PDB file of C-alpha atoms in Angstrom:
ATOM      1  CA  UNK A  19      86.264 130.488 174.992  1.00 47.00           C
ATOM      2  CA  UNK A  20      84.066 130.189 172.205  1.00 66.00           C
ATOM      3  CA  UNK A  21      85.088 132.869 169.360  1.00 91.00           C
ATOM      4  CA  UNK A  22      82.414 136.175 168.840  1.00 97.00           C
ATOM      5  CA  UNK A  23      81.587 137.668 165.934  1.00 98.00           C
ATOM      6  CA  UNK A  24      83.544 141.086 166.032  1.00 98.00           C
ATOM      7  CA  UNK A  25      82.597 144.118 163.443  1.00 98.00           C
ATOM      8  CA  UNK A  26      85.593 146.701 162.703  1.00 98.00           C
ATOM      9  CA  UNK A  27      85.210 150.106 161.351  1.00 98.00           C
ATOM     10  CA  UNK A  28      88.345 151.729 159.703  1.00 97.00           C
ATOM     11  CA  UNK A  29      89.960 148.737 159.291  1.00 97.00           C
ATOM     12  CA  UNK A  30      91.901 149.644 156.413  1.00 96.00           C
ATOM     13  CA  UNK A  31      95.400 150.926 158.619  1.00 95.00           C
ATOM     14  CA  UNK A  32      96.299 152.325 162.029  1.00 95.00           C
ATOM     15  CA  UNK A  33      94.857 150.458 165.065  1.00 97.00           C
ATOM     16  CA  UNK A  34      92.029 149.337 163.097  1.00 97.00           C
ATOM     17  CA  UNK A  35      93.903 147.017 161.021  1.00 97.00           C
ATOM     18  CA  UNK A  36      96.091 145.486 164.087  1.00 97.00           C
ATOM     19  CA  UNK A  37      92.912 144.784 165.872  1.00 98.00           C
ATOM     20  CA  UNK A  38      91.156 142.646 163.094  1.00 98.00           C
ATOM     21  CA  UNK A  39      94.260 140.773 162.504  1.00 97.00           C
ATOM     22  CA  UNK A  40      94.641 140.233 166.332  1.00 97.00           C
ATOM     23  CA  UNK A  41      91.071 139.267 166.864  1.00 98.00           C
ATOM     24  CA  UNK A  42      91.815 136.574 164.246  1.00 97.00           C
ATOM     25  CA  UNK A  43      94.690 135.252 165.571  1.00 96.00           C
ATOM     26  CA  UNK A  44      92.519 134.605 168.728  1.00 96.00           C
ATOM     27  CA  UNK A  45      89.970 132.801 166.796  1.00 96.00           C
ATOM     28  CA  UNK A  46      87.194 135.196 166.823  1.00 97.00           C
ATOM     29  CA  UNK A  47      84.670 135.378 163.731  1.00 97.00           C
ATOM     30  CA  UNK A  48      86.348 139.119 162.452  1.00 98.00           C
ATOM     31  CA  UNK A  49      84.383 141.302 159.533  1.00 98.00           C
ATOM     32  CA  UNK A  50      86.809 144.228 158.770  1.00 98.00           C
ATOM     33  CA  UNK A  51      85.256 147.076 157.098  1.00 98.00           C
ATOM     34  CA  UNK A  52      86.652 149.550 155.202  1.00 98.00           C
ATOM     35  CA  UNK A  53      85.571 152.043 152.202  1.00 97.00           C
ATOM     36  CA  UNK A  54      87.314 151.554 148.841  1.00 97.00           C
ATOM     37  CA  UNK A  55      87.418 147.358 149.070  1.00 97.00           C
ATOM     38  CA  UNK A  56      87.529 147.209 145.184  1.00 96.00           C
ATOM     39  CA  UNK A  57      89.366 150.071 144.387  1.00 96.00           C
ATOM     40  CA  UNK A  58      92.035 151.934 146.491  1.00 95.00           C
ATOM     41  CA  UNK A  59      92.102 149.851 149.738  1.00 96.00           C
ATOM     42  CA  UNK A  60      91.794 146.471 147.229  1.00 97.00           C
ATOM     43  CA  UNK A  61      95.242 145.743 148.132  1.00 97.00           C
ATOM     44  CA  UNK A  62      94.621 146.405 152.062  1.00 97.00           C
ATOM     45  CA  UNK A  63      92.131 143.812 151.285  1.00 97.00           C
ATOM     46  CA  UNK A  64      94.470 141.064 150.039  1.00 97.00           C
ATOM     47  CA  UNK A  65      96.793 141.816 152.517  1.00 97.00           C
ATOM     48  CA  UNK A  66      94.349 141.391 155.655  1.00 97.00           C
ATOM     49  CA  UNK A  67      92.921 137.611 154.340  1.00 96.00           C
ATOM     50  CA  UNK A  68      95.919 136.387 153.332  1.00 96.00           C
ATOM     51  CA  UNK A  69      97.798 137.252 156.485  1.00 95.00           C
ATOM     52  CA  UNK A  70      94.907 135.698 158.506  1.00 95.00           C
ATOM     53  CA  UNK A  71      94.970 132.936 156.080  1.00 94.00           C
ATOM     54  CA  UNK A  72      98.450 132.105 156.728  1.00 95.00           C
ATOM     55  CA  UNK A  73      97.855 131.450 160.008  1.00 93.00           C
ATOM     56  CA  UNK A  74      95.331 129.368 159.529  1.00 93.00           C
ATOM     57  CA  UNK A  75      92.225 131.849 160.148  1.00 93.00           C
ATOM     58  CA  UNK A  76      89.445 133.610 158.631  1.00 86.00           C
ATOM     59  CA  UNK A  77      88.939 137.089 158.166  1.00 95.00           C
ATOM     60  CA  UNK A  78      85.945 138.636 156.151  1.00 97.00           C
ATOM     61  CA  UNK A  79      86.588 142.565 154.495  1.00 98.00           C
ATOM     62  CA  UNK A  80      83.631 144.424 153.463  1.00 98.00           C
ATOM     63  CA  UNK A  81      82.595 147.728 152.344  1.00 98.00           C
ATOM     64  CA  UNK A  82      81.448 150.223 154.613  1.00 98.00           C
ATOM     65  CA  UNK A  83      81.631 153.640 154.652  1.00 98.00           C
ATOM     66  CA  UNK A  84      80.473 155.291 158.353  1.00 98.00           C
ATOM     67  CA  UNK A  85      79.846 158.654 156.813  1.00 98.00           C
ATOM     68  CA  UNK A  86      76.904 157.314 154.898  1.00 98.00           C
ATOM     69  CA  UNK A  87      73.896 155.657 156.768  1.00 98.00           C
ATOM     70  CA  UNK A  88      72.747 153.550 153.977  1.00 98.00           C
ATOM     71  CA  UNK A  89      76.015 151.744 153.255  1.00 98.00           C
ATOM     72  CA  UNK A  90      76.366 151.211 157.170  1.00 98.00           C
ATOM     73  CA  UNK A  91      72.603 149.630 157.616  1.00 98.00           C
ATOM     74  CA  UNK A  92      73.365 147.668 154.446  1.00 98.00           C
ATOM     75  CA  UNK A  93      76.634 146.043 155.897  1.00 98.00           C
ATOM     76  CA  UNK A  94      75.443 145.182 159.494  1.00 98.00           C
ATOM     77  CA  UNK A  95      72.162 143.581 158.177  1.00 98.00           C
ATOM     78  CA  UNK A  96      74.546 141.946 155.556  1.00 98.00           C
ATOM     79  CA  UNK A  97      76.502 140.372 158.810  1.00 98.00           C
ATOM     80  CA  UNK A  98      73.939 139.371 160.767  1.00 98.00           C
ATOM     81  CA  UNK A  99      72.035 137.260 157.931  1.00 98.00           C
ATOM     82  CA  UNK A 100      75.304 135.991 157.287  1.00 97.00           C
ATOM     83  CA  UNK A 101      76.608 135.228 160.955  1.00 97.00           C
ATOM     84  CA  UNK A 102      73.243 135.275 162.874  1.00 97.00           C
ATOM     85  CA  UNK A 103      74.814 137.783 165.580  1.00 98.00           C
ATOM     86  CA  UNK A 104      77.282 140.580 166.092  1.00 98.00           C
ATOM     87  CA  UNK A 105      79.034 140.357 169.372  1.00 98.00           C
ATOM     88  CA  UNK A 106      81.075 143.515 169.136  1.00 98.00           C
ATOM     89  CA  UNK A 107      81.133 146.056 167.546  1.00 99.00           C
ATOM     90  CA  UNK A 108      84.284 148.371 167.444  1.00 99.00           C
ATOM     91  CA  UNK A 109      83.792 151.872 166.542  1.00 98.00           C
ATOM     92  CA  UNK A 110      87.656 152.685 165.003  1.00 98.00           C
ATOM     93  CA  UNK A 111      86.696 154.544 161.932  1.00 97.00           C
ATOM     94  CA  UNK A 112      88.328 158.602 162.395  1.00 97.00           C
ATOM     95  CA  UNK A 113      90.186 161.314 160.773  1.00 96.00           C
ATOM     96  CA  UNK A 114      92.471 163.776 162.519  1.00 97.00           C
ATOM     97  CA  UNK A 115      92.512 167.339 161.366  1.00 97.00           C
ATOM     98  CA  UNK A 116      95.649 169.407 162.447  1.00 97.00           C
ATOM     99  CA  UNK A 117      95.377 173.547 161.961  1.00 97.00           C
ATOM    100  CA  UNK A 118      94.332 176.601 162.948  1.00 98.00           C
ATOM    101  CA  UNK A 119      90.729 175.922 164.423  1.00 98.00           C
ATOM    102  CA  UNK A 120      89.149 179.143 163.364  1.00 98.00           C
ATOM    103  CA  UNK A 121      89.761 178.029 159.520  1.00 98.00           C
ATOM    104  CA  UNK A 122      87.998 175.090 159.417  1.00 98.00           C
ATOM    105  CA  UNK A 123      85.037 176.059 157.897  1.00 98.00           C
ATOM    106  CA  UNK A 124      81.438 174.610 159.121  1.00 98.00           C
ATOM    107  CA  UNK A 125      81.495 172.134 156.042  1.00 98.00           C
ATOM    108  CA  UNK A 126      84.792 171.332 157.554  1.00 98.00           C
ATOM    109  CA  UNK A 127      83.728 170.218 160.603  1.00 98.00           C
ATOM    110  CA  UNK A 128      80.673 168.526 159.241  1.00 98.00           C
ATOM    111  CA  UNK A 129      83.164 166.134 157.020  1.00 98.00           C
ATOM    112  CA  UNK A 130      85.371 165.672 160.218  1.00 98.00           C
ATOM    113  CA  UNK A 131      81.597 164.789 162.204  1.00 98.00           C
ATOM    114  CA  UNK A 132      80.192 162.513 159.625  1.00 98.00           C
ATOM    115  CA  UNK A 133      83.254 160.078 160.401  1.00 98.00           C
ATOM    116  CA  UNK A 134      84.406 160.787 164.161  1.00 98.00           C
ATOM    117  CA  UNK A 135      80.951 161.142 165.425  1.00 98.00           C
ATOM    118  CA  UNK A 136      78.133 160.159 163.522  1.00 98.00           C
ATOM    119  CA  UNK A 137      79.748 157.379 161.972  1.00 98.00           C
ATOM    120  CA  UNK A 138      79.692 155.737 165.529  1.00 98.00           C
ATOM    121  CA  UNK A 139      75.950 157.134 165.577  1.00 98.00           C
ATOM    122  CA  UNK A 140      75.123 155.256 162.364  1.00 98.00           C
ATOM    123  CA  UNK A 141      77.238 152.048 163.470  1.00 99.00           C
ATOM    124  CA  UNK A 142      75.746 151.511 166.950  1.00 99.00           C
ATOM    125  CA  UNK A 143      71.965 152.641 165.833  1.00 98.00           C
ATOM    126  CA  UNK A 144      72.495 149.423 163.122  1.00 98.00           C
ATOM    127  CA  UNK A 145      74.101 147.131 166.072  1.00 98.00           C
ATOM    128  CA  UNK A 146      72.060 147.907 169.246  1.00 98.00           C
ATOM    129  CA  UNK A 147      68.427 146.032 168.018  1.00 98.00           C
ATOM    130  CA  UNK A 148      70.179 142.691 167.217  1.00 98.00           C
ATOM    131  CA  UNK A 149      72.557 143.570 170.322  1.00 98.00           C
ATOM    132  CA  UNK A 150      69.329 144.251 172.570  1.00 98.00           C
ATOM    133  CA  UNK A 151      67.372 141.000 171.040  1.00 98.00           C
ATOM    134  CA  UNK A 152      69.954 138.481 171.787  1.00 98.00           C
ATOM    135  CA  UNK A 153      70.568 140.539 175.584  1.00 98.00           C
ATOM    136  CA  UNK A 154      74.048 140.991 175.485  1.00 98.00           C
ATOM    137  CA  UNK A 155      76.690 142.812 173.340  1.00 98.00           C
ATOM    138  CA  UNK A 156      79.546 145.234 173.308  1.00 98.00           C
ATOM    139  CA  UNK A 157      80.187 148.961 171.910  1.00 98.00           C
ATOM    140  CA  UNK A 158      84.432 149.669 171.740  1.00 98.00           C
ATOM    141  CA  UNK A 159      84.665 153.390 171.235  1.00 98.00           C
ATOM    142  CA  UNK A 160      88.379 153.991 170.272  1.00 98.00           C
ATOM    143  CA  UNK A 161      88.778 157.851 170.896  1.00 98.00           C
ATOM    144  CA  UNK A 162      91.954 159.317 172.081  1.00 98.00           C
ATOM    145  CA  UNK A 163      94.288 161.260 174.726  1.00 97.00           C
ATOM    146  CA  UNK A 164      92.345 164.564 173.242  1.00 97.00           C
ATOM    147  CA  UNK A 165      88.857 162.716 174.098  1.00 98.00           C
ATOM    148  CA  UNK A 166      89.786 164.135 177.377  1.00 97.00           C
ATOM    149  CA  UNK A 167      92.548 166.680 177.122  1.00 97.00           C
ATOM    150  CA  UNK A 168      93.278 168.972 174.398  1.00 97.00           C
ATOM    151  CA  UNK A 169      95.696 170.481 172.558  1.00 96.00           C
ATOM    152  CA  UNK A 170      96.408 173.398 170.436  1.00 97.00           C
ATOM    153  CA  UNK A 171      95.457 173.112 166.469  1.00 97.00           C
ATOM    154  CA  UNK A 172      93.897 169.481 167.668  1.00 97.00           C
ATOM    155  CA  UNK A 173      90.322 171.634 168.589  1.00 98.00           C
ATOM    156  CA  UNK A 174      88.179 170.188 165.965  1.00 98.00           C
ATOM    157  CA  UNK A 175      89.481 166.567 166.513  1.00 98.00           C
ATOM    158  CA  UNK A 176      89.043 166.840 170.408  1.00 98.00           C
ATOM    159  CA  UNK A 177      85.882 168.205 169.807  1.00 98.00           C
ATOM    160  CA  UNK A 178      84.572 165.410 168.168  1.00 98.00           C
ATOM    161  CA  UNK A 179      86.356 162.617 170.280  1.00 98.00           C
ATOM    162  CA  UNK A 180      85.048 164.226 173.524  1.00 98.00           C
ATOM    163  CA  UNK A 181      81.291 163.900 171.845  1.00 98.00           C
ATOM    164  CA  UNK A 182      81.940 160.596 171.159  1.00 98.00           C
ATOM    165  CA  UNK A 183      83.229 160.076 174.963  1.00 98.00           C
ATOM    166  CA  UNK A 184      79.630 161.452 175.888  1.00 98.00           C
ATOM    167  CA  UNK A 185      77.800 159.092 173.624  1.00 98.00           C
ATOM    168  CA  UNK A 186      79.772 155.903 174.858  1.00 98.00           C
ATOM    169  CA  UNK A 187      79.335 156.779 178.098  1.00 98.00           C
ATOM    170  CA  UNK A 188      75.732 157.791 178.255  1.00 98.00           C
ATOM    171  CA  UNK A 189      74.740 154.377 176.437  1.00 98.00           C
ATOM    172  CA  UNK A 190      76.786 152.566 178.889  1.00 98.00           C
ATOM    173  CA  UNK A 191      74.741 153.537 181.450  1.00 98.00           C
ATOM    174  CA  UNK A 192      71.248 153.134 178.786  1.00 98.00           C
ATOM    175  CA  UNK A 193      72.512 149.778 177.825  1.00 98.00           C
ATOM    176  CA  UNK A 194      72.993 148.141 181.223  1.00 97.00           C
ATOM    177  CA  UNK A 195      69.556 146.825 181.737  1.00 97.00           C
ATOM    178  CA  UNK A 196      69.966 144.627 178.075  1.00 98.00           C
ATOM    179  CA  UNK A 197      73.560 143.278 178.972  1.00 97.00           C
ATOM    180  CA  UNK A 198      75.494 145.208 177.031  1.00 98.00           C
ATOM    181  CA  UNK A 199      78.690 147.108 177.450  1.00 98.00           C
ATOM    182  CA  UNK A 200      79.724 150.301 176.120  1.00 98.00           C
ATOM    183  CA  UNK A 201      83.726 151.104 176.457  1.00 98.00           C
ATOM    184  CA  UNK A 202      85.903 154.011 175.460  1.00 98.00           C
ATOM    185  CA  UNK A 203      89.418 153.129 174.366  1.00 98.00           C
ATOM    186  CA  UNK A 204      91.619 156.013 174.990  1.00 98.00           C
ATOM    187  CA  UNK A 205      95.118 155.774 172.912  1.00 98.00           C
ATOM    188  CA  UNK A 206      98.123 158.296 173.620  1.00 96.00           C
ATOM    189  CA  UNK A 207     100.120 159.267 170.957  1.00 94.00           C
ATOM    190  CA  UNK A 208     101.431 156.004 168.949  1.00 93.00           C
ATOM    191  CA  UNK A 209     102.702 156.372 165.178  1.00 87.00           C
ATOM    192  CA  UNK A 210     100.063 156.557 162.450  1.00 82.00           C
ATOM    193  CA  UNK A 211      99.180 157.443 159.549  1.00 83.00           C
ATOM    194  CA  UNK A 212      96.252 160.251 160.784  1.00 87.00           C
ATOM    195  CA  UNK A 213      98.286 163.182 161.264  1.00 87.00           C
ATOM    196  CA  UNK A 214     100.195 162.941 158.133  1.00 82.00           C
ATOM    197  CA  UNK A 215      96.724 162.675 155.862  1.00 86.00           C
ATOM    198  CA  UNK A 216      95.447 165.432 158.202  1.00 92.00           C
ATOM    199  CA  UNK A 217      92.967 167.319 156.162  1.00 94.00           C
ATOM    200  CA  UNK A 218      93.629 170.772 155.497  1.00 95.00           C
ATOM    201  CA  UNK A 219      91.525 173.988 157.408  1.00 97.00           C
ATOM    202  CA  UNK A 220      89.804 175.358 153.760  1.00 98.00           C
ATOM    203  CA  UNK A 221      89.437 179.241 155.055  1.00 98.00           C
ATOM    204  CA  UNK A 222      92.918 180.310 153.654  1.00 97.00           C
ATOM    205  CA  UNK A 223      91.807 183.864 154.323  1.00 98.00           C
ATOM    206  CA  UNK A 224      91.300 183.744 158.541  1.00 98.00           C
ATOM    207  CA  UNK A 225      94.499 181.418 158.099  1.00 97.00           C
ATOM    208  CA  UNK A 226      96.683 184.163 156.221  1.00 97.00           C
ATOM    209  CA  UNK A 227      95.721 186.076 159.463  1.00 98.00           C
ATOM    210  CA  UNK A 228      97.252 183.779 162.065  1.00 98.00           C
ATOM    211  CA  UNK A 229     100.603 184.823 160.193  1.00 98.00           C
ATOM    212  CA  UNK A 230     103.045 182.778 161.727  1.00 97.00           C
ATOM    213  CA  UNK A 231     101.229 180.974 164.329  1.00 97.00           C
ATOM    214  CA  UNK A 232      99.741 179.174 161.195  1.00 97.00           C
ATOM    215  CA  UNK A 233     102.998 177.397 160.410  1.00 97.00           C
ATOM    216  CA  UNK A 234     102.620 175.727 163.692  1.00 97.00           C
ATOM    217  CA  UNK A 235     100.469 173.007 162.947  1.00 96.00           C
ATOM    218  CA  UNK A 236     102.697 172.107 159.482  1.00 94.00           C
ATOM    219  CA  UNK A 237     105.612 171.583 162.407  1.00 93.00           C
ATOM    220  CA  UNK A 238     103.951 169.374 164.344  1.00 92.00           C
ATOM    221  CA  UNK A 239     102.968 166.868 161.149  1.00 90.00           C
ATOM    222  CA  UNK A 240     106.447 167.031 160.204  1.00 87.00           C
ATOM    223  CA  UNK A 241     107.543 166.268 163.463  1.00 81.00           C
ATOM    224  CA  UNK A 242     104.532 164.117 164.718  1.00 78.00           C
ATOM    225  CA  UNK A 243     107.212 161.096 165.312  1.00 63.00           C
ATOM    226  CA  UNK A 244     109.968 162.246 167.049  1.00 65.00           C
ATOM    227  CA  UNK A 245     110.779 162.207 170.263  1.00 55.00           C
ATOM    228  CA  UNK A 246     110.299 158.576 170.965  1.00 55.00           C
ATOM    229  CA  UNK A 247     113.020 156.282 172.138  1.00 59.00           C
ATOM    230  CA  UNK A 248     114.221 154.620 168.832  1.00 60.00           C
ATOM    231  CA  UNK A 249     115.415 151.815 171.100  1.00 60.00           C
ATOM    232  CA  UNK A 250     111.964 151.592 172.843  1.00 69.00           C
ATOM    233  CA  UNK A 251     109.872 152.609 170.107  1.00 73.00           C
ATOM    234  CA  UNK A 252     106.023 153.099 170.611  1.00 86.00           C
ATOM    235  CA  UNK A 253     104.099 149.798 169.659  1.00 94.00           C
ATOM    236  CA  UNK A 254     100.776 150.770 168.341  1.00 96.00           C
ATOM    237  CA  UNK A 255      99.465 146.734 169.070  1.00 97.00           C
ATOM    238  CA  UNK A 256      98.840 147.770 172.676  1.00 97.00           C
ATOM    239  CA  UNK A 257      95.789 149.398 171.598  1.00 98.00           C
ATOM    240  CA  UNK A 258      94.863 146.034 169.354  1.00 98.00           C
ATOM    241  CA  UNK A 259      95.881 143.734 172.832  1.00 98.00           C
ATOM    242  CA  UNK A 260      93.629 145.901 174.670  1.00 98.00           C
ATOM    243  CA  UNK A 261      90.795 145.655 172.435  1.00 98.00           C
ATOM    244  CA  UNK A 262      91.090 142.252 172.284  1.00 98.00           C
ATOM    245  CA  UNK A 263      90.956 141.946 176.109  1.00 98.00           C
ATOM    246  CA  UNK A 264      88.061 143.952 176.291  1.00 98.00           C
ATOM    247  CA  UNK A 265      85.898 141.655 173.712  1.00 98.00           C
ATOM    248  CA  UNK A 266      87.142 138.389 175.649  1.00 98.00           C
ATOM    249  CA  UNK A 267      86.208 139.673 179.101  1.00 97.00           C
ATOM    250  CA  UNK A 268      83.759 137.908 180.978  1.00 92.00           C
ATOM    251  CA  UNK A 269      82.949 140.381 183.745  1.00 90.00           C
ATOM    252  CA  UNK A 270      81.431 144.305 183.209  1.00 89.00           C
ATOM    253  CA  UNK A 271      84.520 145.927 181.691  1.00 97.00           C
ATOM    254  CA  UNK A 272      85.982 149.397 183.055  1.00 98.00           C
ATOM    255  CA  UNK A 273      84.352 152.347 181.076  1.00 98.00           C
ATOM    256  CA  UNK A 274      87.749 153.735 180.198  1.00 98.00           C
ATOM    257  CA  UNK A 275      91.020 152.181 179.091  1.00 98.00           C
ATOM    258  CA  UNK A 276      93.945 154.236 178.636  1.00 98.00           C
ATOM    259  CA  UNK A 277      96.794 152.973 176.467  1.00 98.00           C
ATOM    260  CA  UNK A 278      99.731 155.210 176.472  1.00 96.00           C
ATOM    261  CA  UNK A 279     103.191 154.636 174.802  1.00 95.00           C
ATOM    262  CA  UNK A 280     105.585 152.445 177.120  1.00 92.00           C
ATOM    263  CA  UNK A 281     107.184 154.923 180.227  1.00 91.00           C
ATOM    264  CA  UNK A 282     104.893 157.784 179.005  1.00 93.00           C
ATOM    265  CA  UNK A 283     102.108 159.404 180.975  1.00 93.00           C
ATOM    266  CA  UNK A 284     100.183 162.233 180.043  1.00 95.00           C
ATOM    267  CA  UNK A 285      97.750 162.549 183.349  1.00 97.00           C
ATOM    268  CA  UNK A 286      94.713 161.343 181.610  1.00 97.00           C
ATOM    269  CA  UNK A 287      94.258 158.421 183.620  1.00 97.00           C
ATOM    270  CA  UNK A 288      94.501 160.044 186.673  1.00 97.00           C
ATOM    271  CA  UNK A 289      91.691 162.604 185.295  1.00 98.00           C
ATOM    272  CA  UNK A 290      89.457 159.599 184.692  1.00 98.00           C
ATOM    273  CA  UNK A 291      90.035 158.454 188.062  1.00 97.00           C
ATOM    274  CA  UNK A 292      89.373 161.880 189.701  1.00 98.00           C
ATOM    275  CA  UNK A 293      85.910 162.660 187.626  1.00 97.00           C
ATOM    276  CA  UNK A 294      84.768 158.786 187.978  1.00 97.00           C
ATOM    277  CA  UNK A 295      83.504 159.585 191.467  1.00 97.00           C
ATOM    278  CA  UNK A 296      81.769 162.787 190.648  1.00 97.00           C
ATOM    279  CA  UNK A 297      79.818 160.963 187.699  1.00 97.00           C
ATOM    280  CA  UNK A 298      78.994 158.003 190.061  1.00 97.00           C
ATOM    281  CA  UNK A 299      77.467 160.813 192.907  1.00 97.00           C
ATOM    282  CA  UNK A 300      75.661 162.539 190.207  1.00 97.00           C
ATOM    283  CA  UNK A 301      74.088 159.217 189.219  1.00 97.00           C
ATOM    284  CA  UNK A 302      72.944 158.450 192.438  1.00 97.00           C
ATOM    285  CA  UNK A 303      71.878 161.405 193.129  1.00 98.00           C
ATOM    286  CA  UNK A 304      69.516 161.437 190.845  1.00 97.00           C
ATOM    287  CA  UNK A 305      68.444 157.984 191.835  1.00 98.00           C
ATOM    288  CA  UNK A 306      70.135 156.440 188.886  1.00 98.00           C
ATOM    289  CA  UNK A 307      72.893 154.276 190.876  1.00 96.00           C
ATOM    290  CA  UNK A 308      71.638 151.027 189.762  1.00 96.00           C
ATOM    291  CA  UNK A 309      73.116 152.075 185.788  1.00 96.00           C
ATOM    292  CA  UNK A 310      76.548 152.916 187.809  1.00 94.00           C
TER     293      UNK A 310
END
């Protein structure tokens, strides 16, 4: 297997960083990007060469930051004159808000947007017409459990991961024609860092009105790790192995790929394999079955 030229967003910690470091352990051409590359994520930087380094691979950080369109079309073009192709793009970038829903303002939920959403909007728009020219390529979508279920005090972060699952899946079915794949990657609930920077709702007035209810969502942060088996403890490279497998498959990859914590199972692959019939029948229904 000849390697592919792989572009990461949010690359900087979490799943993100696992999967550029994995993809360059398996030889693929890897361009990690990341905002901050010179200043506050300068040492994430370091880190992520010299541990491909050591193992005798390349890996290639650059600055990109999803939320603005510019600095997105700048690094892709920057890629492709340098590489001549992108083979994958994986859409990683995201921030996870925890609190009352009602008191995140609009300019809340526009901040939490610009990265969840349109980050992946700006990222695939700057991907797809090299993708399309050479006739094949691949979109990862890494979303979440709460792409598909939610939770309480998790409404604007479901919110935005189930419009991403729309957009993946609606250009999977666009994208079919040009040879290229669009996944979803749907982790469970492995340690990160995303709950504990969880930005705060900034409407302190509809929060003082939840009373105690609003001390909820301060619980779960403080508790967002327990509960797993300290002897079994959840490994977060699943979701990098996965990834991985996805950009080295050879045949049409599944839509959907749940990775849950060892032993757990929180019924969300079972809903994707109840509503993947319905989808398929409304396709083909509308005389659409041959993007199935």
């Amino acid at each position: 297997m000849s390697g592919k030229v792989v572009v990461v967003t949010g690359a900087s910690s979490g799943f993100g960083k696992l999967t550029v470091l994995e993809l360059a352990r398996r030889g693929h051409t890897v361009v990690a990007t990341m905002r901050g590359v010179e200043g506050r994520n300068a040492k994430v930087r370091s880190e992520l060469i010299d541990a491909a380094k050591a193992e005798g691979h390349v890996l290639q950080v650059l600055e990109m930051d999803v939320a603005d369109e510019a600095s997105v079309n700048s690094t892709i073009d920057q890629v492709v004159k340098q590489h001549g192709k992108i083979d994958a793009l994986i859409n990683n970038a995201g921030i996870m808000p925890v609190g009352v829903t009602e008191a995140y303002t609009v300019a809340d939920v526009e901040r939490l947007f610009a990265v969840n959403f349109f980050g992946a909007v700006r990222a695939d728009r700057a991907v797809l017409p090299h993708m399309r020219a050479a006739g094949s390529g691949l979109l990862v979508h890494v979303t979440s459990l709460m792409g598909r279920v939610v939770f309480p005090f998790f409404g604007t972060y479901s919110a935005s991961k189930f419009a991403l699952e729309a957009l993946a899946e609606a250009y999977r079915y666009e994208l079919k024609g040009f040879g290229i794949d669009s996944v979803i990657v749907e982790p469970g609930p492995f340690p990160s860092n995303l709950i504990s920077s969880s930005p705060e709702p900034s409407d302190q007035t509809v929060l003082a009105s939840y009373g105690e209810v609003a001390a909820i969502p301060g619980q779960i942060k403080a508790h967002a790790n327990d509960g797993h088996d300290e002897a079994n403890p959840p490994r977060p490279q699943r979701v990098a192995d996965a990834i991985a497998r996805l950009v080295e498959a050879t045949e049409r990859r599944p839509l959907r790929t749940v990775v849950m914590p060892e032993g757990m199972d929180l019924g969300v692959q079972r809903l994707n394999e109840a509503v993947g019939p319905i989808q398929n029948d409304l396709l083909s229904a509308l005389g659409m079955s041959s993007m199935i």
